Amino acid sequence: MRRSLSLAVIAIAVAATLPGVSTAAETVQWGRCSEKPGPTRLECATLEVPLDYRDPDGRQIEISISRVASEKPAQRRGVLLTNPGGPGVTGLGYPAVLAASGLPQEVQDSYDLIGFDPRGVGRSAPVTCDLTPEQLTRGGLAPYPHNASDVTRAAGNARTIAEQCATSPTSWMLPYITTANTARDMDRIRAALGEPKLSYLGASYGTSLGSVYTTLFPGQSDRIVLDSNLGPGGYDYAANRLFARGMEDRFPDFAAFAAAHPEYGLGSTPEQVTAKYFELAKRLDERPIGSFDGATFRQITFEDLYRDLPPLAKAWQALDQDGTPPPVPPMDENATASRFYVVCGDSRWPGTIAEYQRNVAADRLQYPMLGPAMANIGPCAFWPHERVEPPVRIGDRGPSNVLMVQNERDPGTPLSGAEKLRRAFGKRATMVTADQGGHGVYPLGRSTCANNAVTKFLTTGHPPTHDLTCAAEPNE
C-alpha cells in the first residue's frame, strides 16, 4: 500500500542511515552442505548478520549461504546471487538446481552462483507460528468465502494465527523478518565474499527482493535480472488480490488445451472447460472428498497453472470421472510462518472485516474463479502494529542495470503488476515480455528470444536497446 510523501522521505532517510555493508570483508569458510551425499560442487557456509540493522553491533543471527563456484577462473566476472521466490522458500540448494537444469554454461563460467536461505527460513534463524496440521491446509489458509458471513468466520481463524505468531518462541524476530532486512543481508554476503559489486537473478518474490536491494544499494548492484515480477509494492494486499487476475489471464490457455484434447473428457470447447471448473468447485463445496474441498480445488488448480498443462488436465479427469482428488503436497510450517512474517511485516493490510467483505464482493464479480479467496481476510489484518521502518519505495535513481523478464500470462505475478514495476524503475530498467503462459521465464522457459536476452545481459552487460516483446513459440 502506498504511503504519503513524508513517509517515503523517511524511508529513504532510514535506508541511508541503516548500515548494510560490512566495513571489512569476513572470511567465508566453505564446506560440505550436509553429511548426506549430494551435489559435490555445492558448498555451504554461515554468516552472522545483525538482527536489527539500526543496532549493527547488537544481537546477531546466523544465515546460511551456498556456492557453486565457476570452474573457469579466467572467465569469472564475480558472483551471481540467486533467489527462487517465496517468501518462505529455501534458496540454499538453488545454485545446484540452476546448474543442473539448463543455466547456460557461459553464465556458469562467468559467475560463482550464490544461494542463501533468507532470514527466518530453513537454516537461517528459522521462525515459527506453531501452526497445527489443521491450519496448514491450502483451503484453510485461503478459504473461499461465499458470503459476508464466511469472511467473518475466516477472521476468527486469521486472528488466532496472528496471535500464535506474536506469542511463538521466535516472536522476538517478528519486526525484523522483512524484505528490506533480507536485502541488507544480501549486501553483507557481498561484503563477506570480498566482492565490490553483486549481480543478481531473482524470480517471483525474488523480484521484490532484488528491487529493494538495488534501491538500497545502487552502487553495489552490477547486473540485476528480475524474472516474473511483483509490482513496486512487493507482496502487499494488492499483490495478493492480483493472484485472481493472474488466474483469469492464464486459465484460457488451459481451457484451449483441454478442449483440443478430447481424451480428457473436460469439454470440447474452452467455454465447456470453463464451465467444468465451476461445476467441480461447486460439487466439492457441497460434498468434499475427505479434506479436499472446493477451496482446495481452486487453490490447486491455480498452483498447477504455474507449470505445464497436461498434469492438470489429468488431475481434473480423475477427479471428474473417478472422484479421485489429486495429491496435495503438505504445507511446511516454517515456510508458511516465515511467509506470514514477511508479507505481514513489510506493509500494512486492511484492518477491518467490513473492508474485506467489500473487496470479496467486488472480486467475486470481477474475478469469479479465485477472487473471493484472494481478497479474503488473513493473519495480516491482525498483525502487531510495530514496524521498524516503512516499505522501501522503488524508484528510478541509480544505474540502468535492471533487466526484467515476464510472461504475458503469468498466474502468480501477472503482467499488470510487472508493468507497474517497470514504470517505477523508469530509465533504470529494460523489460522483455514473452508471449507465453506460466510462472517463470529463465532459464527453463520456452521463449528462446527471452532466454537469449537474459544470457546476453548476464555475460556481456548489454540489455536490449529498448523494451522487447518476444513472439509465441511452440505451444504446450
Short mmCIF file of C-alpha atoms in Angstrom, two decimals:
data_model
loop_
_atom_site.label_atom_id
_atom_site.label_comp_id
_atom_site.label_asym_id
_atom_site.label_seq_id
_atom_site.Cartn_x
_atom_site.Cartn_y
_atom_site.Cartn_z
CA MET A 1 0.00 0.00 0.00
CA ARG A 2 1.22 3.50 -0.82
CA ARG A 3 2.50 5.84 1.81
CA SER A 4 2.49 9.63 1.91
CA LEU A 5 5.43 11.63 0.57
CA SER A 6 6.62 12.32 4.11
CA LEU A 7 6.83 8.62 4.90
CA ALA A 8 8.61 7.99 1.62
CA VAL A 9 11.22 10.58 2.59
CA ILE A 10 11.57 8.90 5.98
CA ALA A 11 12.04 5.54 4.26
CA ILE A 12 14.86 6.94 2.13
CA ALA A 13 16.46 8.53 5.16
CA VAL A 14 16.26 5.32 7.18
CA ALA A 15 17.71 3.34 4.30
CA ALA A 16 20.57 5.82 4.04
CA THR A 17 21.43 5.58 7.71
CA LEU A 18 20.92 1.89 8.31
CA PRO A 19 24.32 0.19 7.90
CA GLY A 20 24.03 -2.56 5.32
CA VAL A 21 27.64 -3.18 4.37
CA SER A 22 30.39 -4.74 6.45
CA THR A 23 33.30 -2.38 6.95
CA ALA A 24 35.70 -5.28 6.40
CA ALA A 25 35.08 -8.44 4.44
CA GLU A 26 34.76 -11.54 6.56
CA THR A 27 36.39 -14.80 5.58
CA VAL A 28 33.81 -17.31 4.41
CA GLN A 29 34.72 -20.89 5.25
CA TRP A 30 33.17 -23.12 2.62
CA GLY A 31 32.44 -26.75 3.36
CA ARG A 32 30.02 -29.59 2.61
CA CYS A 33 26.36 -28.67 2.86
CA SER A 34 25.45 -31.82 4.81
CA GLU A 35 26.72 -35.24 5.73
CA LYS A 36 24.36 -36.81 3.21
CA PRO A 37 25.55 -37.47 -0.33
CA GLY A 38 24.67 -34.62 -2.64
CA PRO A 39 25.93 -32.41 -5.43
CA THR A 40 29.68 -32.29 -4.94
CA ARG A 41 30.02 -28.77 -6.37
CA LEU A 42 27.56 -27.23 -3.91
CA GLU A 43 29.34 -25.80 -0.89
CA CYS A 44 27.84 -24.15 2.18
CA ALA A 45 28.88 -21.66 4.85
CA THR A 46 27.35 -19.50 7.54
CA LEU A 47 27.50 -15.78 8.17
CA GLU A 48 26.45 -13.65 11.14
CA VAL A 49 24.33 -10.57 10.42
CA PRO A 50 22.61 -8.04 12.69
CA LEU A 51 19.08 -8.88 13.75
CA ASP A 52 18.34 -5.13 13.72
CA TYR A 53 20.41 -3.03 11.34
CA ARG A 54 19.72 0.03 13.46
CA ASP A 55 21.94 -1.67 16.05
CA PRO A 56 24.63 -3.38 13.94
CA ASP A 57 26.71 -4.39 16.95
CA GLY A 58 23.74 -5.79 18.85
CA ARG A 59 22.18 -9.21 18.67
CA GLN A 60 23.29 -11.27 15.67
CA ILE A 61 21.58 -14.09 13.79
CA GLU A 62 23.19 -16.70 11.58
CA ILE A 63 22.27 -17.12 7.95
CA SER A 64 23.30 -19.98 5.68
CA ILE A 65 24.77 -19.40 2.22
CA SER A 66 25.82 -21.72 -0.58
CA ARG A 67 28.01 -21.67 -3.68
CA VAL A 68 28.56 -23.43 -6.97
CA ALA A 69 31.93 -21.99 -7.96
CA SER A 70 32.86 -21.17 -11.53
CA GLU A 71 35.22 -23.72 -13.00
CA LYS A 72 36.75 -21.11 -15.31
CA PRO A 73 38.58 -18.63 -13.08
CA ALA A 74 39.92 -16.74 -16.09
CA GLN A 75 36.36 -16.07 -17.28
CA ARG A 76 34.85 -15.41 -13.86
CA ARG A 77 33.32 -11.95 -13.54
CA GLY A 78 32.09 -12.13 -9.95
CA VAL A 79 29.16 -13.57 -8.02
CA LEU A 80 25.55 -14.08 -9.08
CA LEU A 81 23.33 -14.14 -6.01
CA THR A 82 20.12 -16.07 -6.62
CA ASN A 83 16.67 -16.34 -5.08
CA PRO A 84 13.92 -18.75 -6.27
CA GLY A 85 10.95 -16.85 -4.81
CA GLY A 86 8.76 -17.14 -1.78
CA PRO A 87 8.71 -15.59 0.71
CA GLY A 88 9.31 -18.61 2.90
CA VAL A 89 11.19 -20.66 0.28
CA THR A 90 14.66 -22.01 0.97
CA GLY A 91 17.30 -20.95 -1.54
CA LEU A 92 20.30 -22.90 -0.29
CA GLY A 93 20.09 -25.57 -2.99
CA TYR A 94 19.05 -23.21 -5.78
CA PRO A 95 22.54 -22.75 -7.33
CA ALA A 96 22.81 -26.51 -7.80
CA VAL A 97 19.29 -26.63 -9.28
CA LEU A 98 20.16 -23.88 -11.76
CA ALA A 99 23.45 -25.51 -12.71
CA ALA A 100 21.75 -28.86 -13.31
CA SER A 101 18.67 -27.62 -15.14
CA GLY A 102 19.71 -25.51 -18.06
CA LEU A 103 21.54 -22.40 -16.89
CA PRO A 104 23.79 -21.68 -19.89
CA GLN A 105 27.39 -22.74 -19.43
CA GLU A 106 28.70 -19.28 -20.29
CA VAL A 107 26.75 -17.91 -17.31
CA GLN A 108 28.10 -20.64 -15.03
CA ASP A 109 31.61 -19.84 -16.22
CA SER A 110 31.13 -16.12 -15.62
CA TYR A 111 29.96 -16.32 -12.00
CA ASP A 112 30.10 -18.14 -8.75
CA LEU A 113 26.41 -18.98 -8.22
CA ILE A 114 25.45 -17.97 -4.68
CA GLY A 115 22.35 -19.13 -2.83
CA PHE A 116 21.05 -18.48 0.66
CA ASP A 117 18.21 -19.19 3.00
CA PRO A 118 16.66 -15.78 3.72
CA ARG A 119 16.45 -14.81 7.38
CA GLY A 120 13.67 -16.73 9.10
CA VAL A 121 13.76 -19.58 6.58
CA GLY A 122 15.29 -23.07 6.63
CA ARG A 123 18.78 -22.91 8.13
CA SER A 124 18.78 -19.13 8.63
CA ALA A 125 17.31 -18.47 12.09
CA PRO A 126 14.02 -20.26 11.25
CA VAL A 127 10.82 -18.80 12.66
CA THR A 128 7.57 -20.46 13.68
CA CYS A 129 3.92 -19.66 14.32
CA ASP A 130 3.23 -23.04 15.97
CA LEU A 131 0.77 -23.81 13.18
CA THR A 132 -1.24 -27.01 13.58
CA PRO A 133 -1.76 -29.57 10.79
CA GLU A 134 -5.36 -28.36 10.53
CA GLN A 135 -4.15 -24.80 9.99
CA LEU A 136 -1.61 -25.95 7.40
CA THR A 137 -4.09 -26.72 4.63
CA ARG A 138 -4.50 -24.83 1.38
CA GLY A 139 -8.22 -24.41 1.85
CA GLY A 140 -7.70 -23.31 5.44
CA LEU A 141 -5.10 -20.68 4.57
CA ALA A 142 -7.02 -19.36 1.56
CA PRO A 143 -10.69 -20.03 2.31
CA TYR A 144 -13.13 -19.22 -0.46
CA PRO A 145 -15.91 -17.08 1.06
CA HIS A 146 -19.34 -17.36 -0.50
CA ASN A 147 -20.83 -14.51 1.53
CA ALA A 148 -20.03 -11.89 4.15
CA SER A 149 -20.58 -14.36 7.00
CA ASP A 150 -17.79 -16.55 5.62
CA VAL A 151 -15.43 -13.57 5.85
CA THR A 152 -16.40 -13.07 9.48
CA ARG A 153 -15.70 -16.74 10.22
CA ALA A 154 -12.34 -16.54 8.43
CA ALA A 155 -11.46 -13.55 10.61
CA GLY A 156 -11.56 -15.71 13.73
CA ASN A 157 -9.06 -18.17 12.29
CA ALA A 158 -6.88 -15.36 10.96
CA ARG A 159 -6.78 -13.65 14.36
CA THR A 160 -5.80 -16.94 16.02
CA ILE A 161 -2.88 -17.45 13.63
CA ALA A 162 -1.68 -13.86 14.10
CA GLU A 163 -1.76 -14.32 17.88
CA GLN A 164 0.17 -17.58 17.57
CA CYS A 165 2.86 -15.82 15.53
CA ALA A 166 3.04 -12.96 18.05
CA THR A 167 3.46 -15.34 21.01
CA SER A 168 5.62 -18.02 19.39
CA PRO A 169 9.17 -18.83 20.60
CA THR A 170 10.56 -16.77 17.70
CA SER A 171 8.30 -13.74 18.10
CA TRP A 172 11.33 -11.67 19.17
CA MET A 173 12.32 -11.68 15.48
CA LEU A 174 8.88 -10.58 14.29
CA PRO A 175 9.71 -6.92 13.45
CA TYR A 176 12.97 -7.81 11.70
CA ILE A 177 11.98 -10.53 9.22
CA THR A 178 11.39 -8.14 6.34
CA THR A 179 12.35 -7.82 2.70
CA ALA A 180 14.46 -4.74 3.45
CA ASN A 181 16.49 -6.53 6.11
CA THR A 182 16.96 -9.55 3.85
CA ALA A 183 18.26 -7.16 1.19
CA ARG A 184 20.72 -5.80 3.74
CA ASP A 185 21.77 -9.38 4.49
CA MET A 186 22.47 -9.79 0.78
CA ASP A 187 24.90 -6.91 0.93
CA ARG A 188 26.58 -8.47 3.95
CA ILE A 189 27.02 -11.61 1.84
CA ARG A 190 28.59 -9.50 -0.92
CA ALA A 191 30.99 -7.89 1.53
CA ALA A 192 31.88 -11.19 3.20
CA LEU A 193 32.77 -12.63 -0.21
CA GLY A 194 35.06 -9.68 -0.88
CA GLU A 195 33.13 -8.57 -3.94
CA PRO A 196 32.82 -4.87 -4.86
CA LYS A 197 29.50 -5.47 -6.61
CA LEU A 198 26.74 -8.05 -6.72
CA SER A 199 24.89 -9.47 -9.72
CA TYR A 200 21.51 -10.99 -9.03
CA LEU A 201 18.97 -13.40 -10.50
CA GLY A 202 15.65 -13.47 -8.63
CA ALA A 203 12.30 -14.98 -9.54
CA SER A 204 8.76 -14.22 -8.34
CA TYR A 205 9.04 -12.77 -4.80
CA GLY A 206 12.76 -12.67 -5.57
CA THR A 207 11.98 -9.76 -7.91
CA SER A 208 10.74 -7.73 -4.96
CA LEU A 209 13.85 -8.67 -3.00
CA GLY A 210 16.06 -7.67 -5.93
CA SER A 211 14.16 -4.42 -6.46
CA VAL A 212 14.64 -3.47 -2.83
CA TYR A 213 18.32 -4.45 -2.89
CA THR A 214 19.17 -2.37 -5.94
CA THR A 215 17.20 0.56 -4.48
CA LEU A 216 19.05 0.44 -1.17
CA PHE A 217 22.43 -0.40 -2.73
CA PRO A 218 22.56 1.03 -6.27
CA GLY A 219 26.32 1.46 -6.11
CA GLN A 220 26.88 -2.18 -5.20
CA SER A 221 24.49 -3.51 -7.88
CA ASP A 222 26.06 -4.95 -11.01
CA ARG A 223 23.70 -6.87 -13.35
CA ILE A 224 20.21 -7.31 -11.89
CA VAL A 225 17.78 -9.79 -13.51
CA LEU A 226 14.19 -9.87 -12.24
CA ASP A 227 12.10 -12.79 -13.55
CA SER A 228 8.28 -12.85 -13.11
CA ASN A 229 7.74 -9.57 -11.38
CA LEU A 230 5.69 -8.37 -8.46
CA GLY A 231 4.56 -4.77 -8.51
CA PRO A 232 6.55 -2.00 -6.80
CA GLY A 233 4.64 -2.53 -3.55
CA GLY A 234 6.04 -6.04 -3.21
CA TYR A 235 3.91 -8.70 -1.60
CA ASP A 236 1.17 -6.47 -0.22
CA TYR A 237 -2.62 -6.89 -0.13
CA ALA A 238 -2.92 -5.53 -3.67
CA ALA A 239 -0.49 -8.19 -4.91
CA ASN A 240 -2.45 -10.88 -3.08
CA ARG A 241 -5.67 -9.80 -4.78
CA LEU A 242 -3.86 -9.72 -8.11
CA PHE A 243 -3.48 -13.53 -8.00
CA ALA A 244 -7.12 -13.64 -9.04
CA ARG A 245 -6.36 -11.54 -12.11
CA GLY A 246 -3.44 -13.86 -12.86
CA MET A 247 -5.66 -16.92 -12.84
CA GLU A 248 -8.10 -15.27 -15.23
CA ASP A 249 -5.18 -14.34 -17.51
CA ARG A 250 -3.76 -17.87 -17.57
CA PHE A 251 -6.84 -20.10 -17.46
CA PRO A 252 -7.79 -19.60 -21.13
CA ASP A 253 -4.54 -21.38 -22.07
CA PHE A 254 -5.69 -24.40 -20.09
CA ALA A 255 -9.24 -24.24 -21.42
CA ALA A 256 -7.97 -24.19 -25.00
CA PHE A 257 -5.55 -27.06 -24.30
CA ALA A 258 -8.18 -29.27 -22.65
CA ALA A 259 -10.73 -28.57 -25.39
CA ALA A 260 -8.15 -29.57 -28.02
CA HIS A 261 -7.58 -32.91 -26.25
CA PRO A 262 -10.94 -34.70 -26.03
CA GLU A 263 -9.33 -37.70 -24.35
CA TYR A 264 -9.56 -35.81 -21.05
CA GLY A 265 -13.34 -35.50 -21.33
CA LEU A 266 -13.42 -31.97 -19.91
CA GLY A 267 -15.30 -30.33 -22.77
CA SER A 268 -15.00 -29.81 -26.48
CA THR A 269 -14.82 -26.02 -26.32
CA PRO A 270 -12.99 -23.59 -23.99
CA GLU A 271 -16.37 -22.44 -22.69
CA GLN A 272 -17.26 -26.01 -21.70
CA VAL A 273 -13.92 -26.46 -19.91
CA THR A 274 -14.50 -23.22 -18.03
CA ALA A 275 -17.98 -24.42 -17.03
CA LYS A 276 -16.39 -27.66 -15.81
CA TYR A 277 -14.22 -25.65 -13.42
CA PHE A 278 -17.23 -24.08 -11.75
CA GLU A 279 -19.08 -27.42 -11.76
CA LEU A 280 -16.24 -29.23 -9.97
CA ALA A 281 -15.74 -26.39 -7.48
CA LYS A 282 -19.45 -26.36 -6.59
CA ARG A 283 -19.56 -30.15 -6.33
CA LEU A 284 -16.64 -30.13 -3.88
CA ASP A 285 -18.09 -27.21 -1.91
CA GLU A 286 -21.21 -29.31 -1.32
CA ARG A 287 -19.57 -32.75 -0.99
CA PRO A 288 -15.87 -32.60 -0.06
CA ILE A 289 -13.77 -35.71 -0.60
CA GLY A 290 -12.18 -36.02 2.80
CA SER A 291 -10.34 -32.72 3.33
CA PHE A 292 -10.30 -31.98 -0.39
CA ASP A 293 -12.97 -29.31 -0.74
CA GLY A 294 -13.85 -26.59 -3.22
CA ALA A 295 -11.33 -24.15 -1.76
CA THR A 296 -8.55 -26.70 -2.11
CA PHE A 297 -9.62 -27.48 -5.68
CA ARG A 298 -9.48 -23.80 -6.63
CA GLN A 299 -6.08 -23.35 -4.99
CA ILE A 300 -4.55 -26.50 -6.51
CA THR A 301 -5.82 -25.53 -9.97
CA PHE A 302 -4.28 -22.08 -9.56
CA GLU A 303 -0.94 -23.51 -8.46
CA ASP A 304 -0.85 -26.02 -11.33
CA LEU A 305 -1.37 -23.23 -13.85
CA TYR A 306 2.17 -22.14 -12.97
CA ARG A 307 3.51 -25.14 -14.89
CA ASP A 308 2.83 -27.30 -17.95
CA LEU A 309 -0.83 -28.05 -18.52
CA PRO A 310 -1.16 -31.84 -19.15
CA PRO A 311 -0.78 -32.86 -15.46
CA LEU A 312 -3.62 -30.50 -14.50
CA ALA A 313 -5.88 -31.95 -17.21
CA LYS A 314 -5.15 -35.48 -15.96
CA ALA A 315 -5.92 -34.45 -12.38
CA TRP A 316 -9.26 -32.93 -13.39
CA GLN A 317 -10.10 -36.05 -15.40
CA ALA A 318 -9.51 -38.34 -12.41
CA LEU A 319 -11.48 -36.05 -10.12
CA ASP A 320 -14.41 -35.72 -12.52
CA GLN A 321 -14.68 -39.33 -13.66
CA ASP A 322 -13.48 -41.36 -10.66
CA GLY A 323 -13.87 -38.97 -7.75
CA THR A 324 -10.13 -39.24 -7.10
CA PRO A 325 -8.64 -35.97 -5.88
CA PRO A 326 -5.06 -35.12 -6.87
CA PRO A 327 -2.36 -35.45 -4.22
CA VAL A 328 -1.98 -32.28 -2.21
CA PRO A 329 1.62 -31.61 -1.12
CA PRO A 330 1.83 -30.86 2.59
CA MET A 331 2.42 -27.30 3.70
CA ASP A 332 5.65 -26.70 5.61
CA GLU A 333 5.26 -24.94 8.96
CA ASN A 334 8.42 -22.86 8.76
CA ALA A 335 7.76 -21.88 5.14
CA THR A 336 4.23 -20.78 5.99
CA ALA A 337 5.22 -18.97 9.17
CA SER A 338 8.12 -17.10 7.56
CA ARG A 339 5.82 -16.11 4.71
CA PHE A 340 3.47 -14.50 7.23
CA TYR A 341 6.38 -12.78 8.97
CA VAL A 342 7.47 -11.14 5.70
CA VAL A 343 4.18 -10.26 3.98
CA CYS A 344 2.55 -9.04 7.18
CA GLY A 345 5.66 -7.21 8.35
CA ASP A 346 6.52 -5.47 5.09
CA SER A 347 3.32 -3.45 4.73
CA ARG A 348 0.04 -2.76 6.48
CA TRP A 349 -3.05 -4.66 5.35
CA PRO A 350 -6.66 -3.55 5.86
CA GLY A 351 -7.68 -3.92 9.49
CA THR A 352 -11.48 -4.10 9.40
CA ILE A 353 -13.66 -7.06 8.50
CA ALA A 354 -16.04 -4.76 6.61
CA GLU A 355 -13.33 -3.71 4.16
CA TYR A 356 -12.51 -7.33 3.35
CA GLN A 357 -16.21 -8.07 2.90
CA ARG A 358 -16.49 -5.25 0.37
CA ASN A 359 -13.40 -6.39 -1.50
CA VAL A 360 -14.56 -10.02 -1.54
CA ALA A 361 -17.88 -8.97 -3.04
CA ALA A 362 -16.16 -6.84 -5.69
CA ASP A 363 -13.65 -9.51 -6.67
CA ARG A 364 -16.33 -12.21 -6.84
CA LEU A 365 -17.88 -10.21 -9.67
CA GLN A 366 -14.65 -9.24 -11.41
CA TYR A 367 -12.63 -12.46 -10.93
CA PRO A 368 -15.08 -15.22 -10.05
CA MET A 369 -12.64 -18.12 -10.39
CA LEU A 370 -10.44 -17.17 -7.43
CA GLY A 371 -11.15 -13.56 -6.50
CA PRO A 372 -13.03 -14.06 -3.21
CA ALA A 373 -10.27 -16.26 -1.77
CA MET A 374 -7.51 -13.79 -2.63
CA ALA A 375 -9.42 -10.79 -1.26
CA ASN A 376 -10.39 -12.63 1.94
CA ILE A 377 -9.12 -11.71 5.37
CA GLY A 378 -5.91 -13.28 6.70
CA PRO A 379 -3.50 -13.02 9.63
CA CYS A 380 -2.00 -9.76 8.33
CA ALA A 381 -5.22 -7.96 9.31
CA PHE A 382 -4.39 -8.66 12.98
CA TRP A 383 -0.61 -8.35 12.87
CA PRO A 384 1.22 -6.48 15.66
CA HIS A 385 1.40 -2.79 14.88
CA GLU A 386 5.16 -2.37 15.43
CA ARG A 387 7.05 -1.64 12.20
CA VAL A 388 10.77 -0.92 12.24
CA GLU A 389 10.54 1.16 9.05
CA PRO A 390 8.15 1.98 6.19
CA PRO A 391 8.34 -0.06 2.98
CA VAL A 392 11.17 0.79 0.59
CA ARG A 393 9.90 2.87 -2.31
CA ILE A 394 11.17 1.67 -5.68
CA GLY A 395 12.25 4.50 -7.99
CA ASP A 396 14.43 5.48 -10.94
CA ARG A 397 17.52 6.69 -9.09
CA GLY A 398 20.56 4.59 -9.91
CA PRO A 399 22.32 2.95 -12.87
CA SER A 400 20.43 1.47 -15.81
CA ASN A 401 21.32 -2.11 -14.92
CA VAL A 402 17.96 -3.86 -14.32
CA LEU A 403 16.61 -6.39 -16.82
CA MET A 404 13.02 -7.51 -16.21
CA VAL A 405 11.66 -10.62 -17.94
CA GLN A 406 7.99 -11.52 -17.82
CA ASN A 407 5.43 -13.92 -19.28
CA GLU A 408 2.30 -12.27 -20.66
CA ARG A 409 0.01 -14.77 -18.92
CA ASP A 410 1.65 -15.42 -15.57
CA PRO A 411 -0.84 -16.52 -12.89
CA GLY A 412 1.43 -15.79 -9.92
CA THR A 413 2.87 -12.44 -10.95
CA PRO A 414 0.51 -11.01 -13.57
CA LEU A 415 1.77 -8.73 -16.32
CA SER A 416 -0.18 -5.78 -14.92
CA GLY A 417 1.94 -5.81 -11.76
CA ALA A 418 5.17 -6.13 -13.74
CA GLU A 419 4.20 -3.13 -15.86
CA LYS A 420 3.80 -1.04 -12.70
CA LEU A 421 7.27 -2.07 -11.52
CA ARG A 422 8.67 -1.22 -14.95
CA ARG A 423 7.19 2.27 -14.71
CA ALA A 424 8.56 2.72 -11.19
CA PHE A 425 12.11 1.85 -12.32
CA GLY A 426 11.94 4.27 -15.23
CA LYS A 427 15.30 4.58 -17.00
CA ARG A 428 16.87 2.02 -14.70
CA ALA A 429 15.14 -0.96 -16.34
CA THR A 430 14.53 -2.70 -19.64
CA MET A 431 11.68 -5.21 -19.90
CA VAL A 432 11.41 -8.32 -22.06
CA THR A 433 7.89 -9.76 -22.32
CA ALA A 434 7.32 -13.27 -23.67
CA ASP A 435 4.04 -14.26 -25.34
CA GLN A 436 3.55 -17.38 -23.21
CA GLY A 437 1.85 -18.52 -20.03
CA GLY A 438 3.11 -19.98 -16.79
CA HIS A 439 5.30 -18.75 -13.98
CA GLY A 440 8.98 -18.25 -14.69
CA VAL A 441 10.90 -17.34 -17.83
CA TYR A 442 14.61 -18.06 -17.31
CA PRO A 443 16.34 -20.41 -17.88
CA LEU A 444 13.70 -23.11 -18.48
CA GLY A 445 11.03 -21.16 -20.35
CA ARG A 446 10.17 -21.92 -23.97
CA SER A 447 10.98 -18.41 -25.24
CA THR A 448 14.38 -18.57 -26.93
CA CYS A 449 14.15 -14.84 -27.52
CA ALA A 450 13.72 -14.03 -23.81
CA ASN A 451 16.27 -16.58 -22.65
CA ASN A 452 18.89 -15.26 -25.07
CA ALA A 453 18.28 -11.69 -23.87
CA VAL A 454 18.96 -12.67 -20.25
CA THR A 455 22.05 -14.72 -21.08
CA LYS A 456 23.48 -11.89 -23.17
CA PHE A 457 22.86 -9.38 -20.39
CA LEU A 458 24.47 -11.56 -17.71
CA THR A 459 27.53 -12.35 -19.83
CA THR A 460 28.09 -9.03 -21.62
CA GLY A 461 26.18 -6.44 -19.60
CA HIS A 462 24.20 -5.39 -22.67
CA PRO A 463 20.39 -5.48 -22.33
CA PRO A 464 18.12 -4.97 -25.35
CA THR A 465 18.25 -1.38 -26.56
CA HIS A 466 14.55 -0.95 -25.76
CA ASP A 467 11.69 -2.88 -24.19
CA LEU A 468 11.11 -6.04 -26.18
CA THR A 469 8.17 -8.36 -26.84
CA CYS A 470 9.07 -11.94 -27.80
CA ALA A 471 6.64 -13.76 -30.10
CA ALA A 472 4.99 -17.01 -29.07
CA GLU A 473 6.88 -20.24 -29.67
CA PRO A 474 5.57 -23.88 -29.81
CA ASN A 475 2.50 -24.49 -27.68
CA GLU A 476 2.37 -26.58 -24.52
#
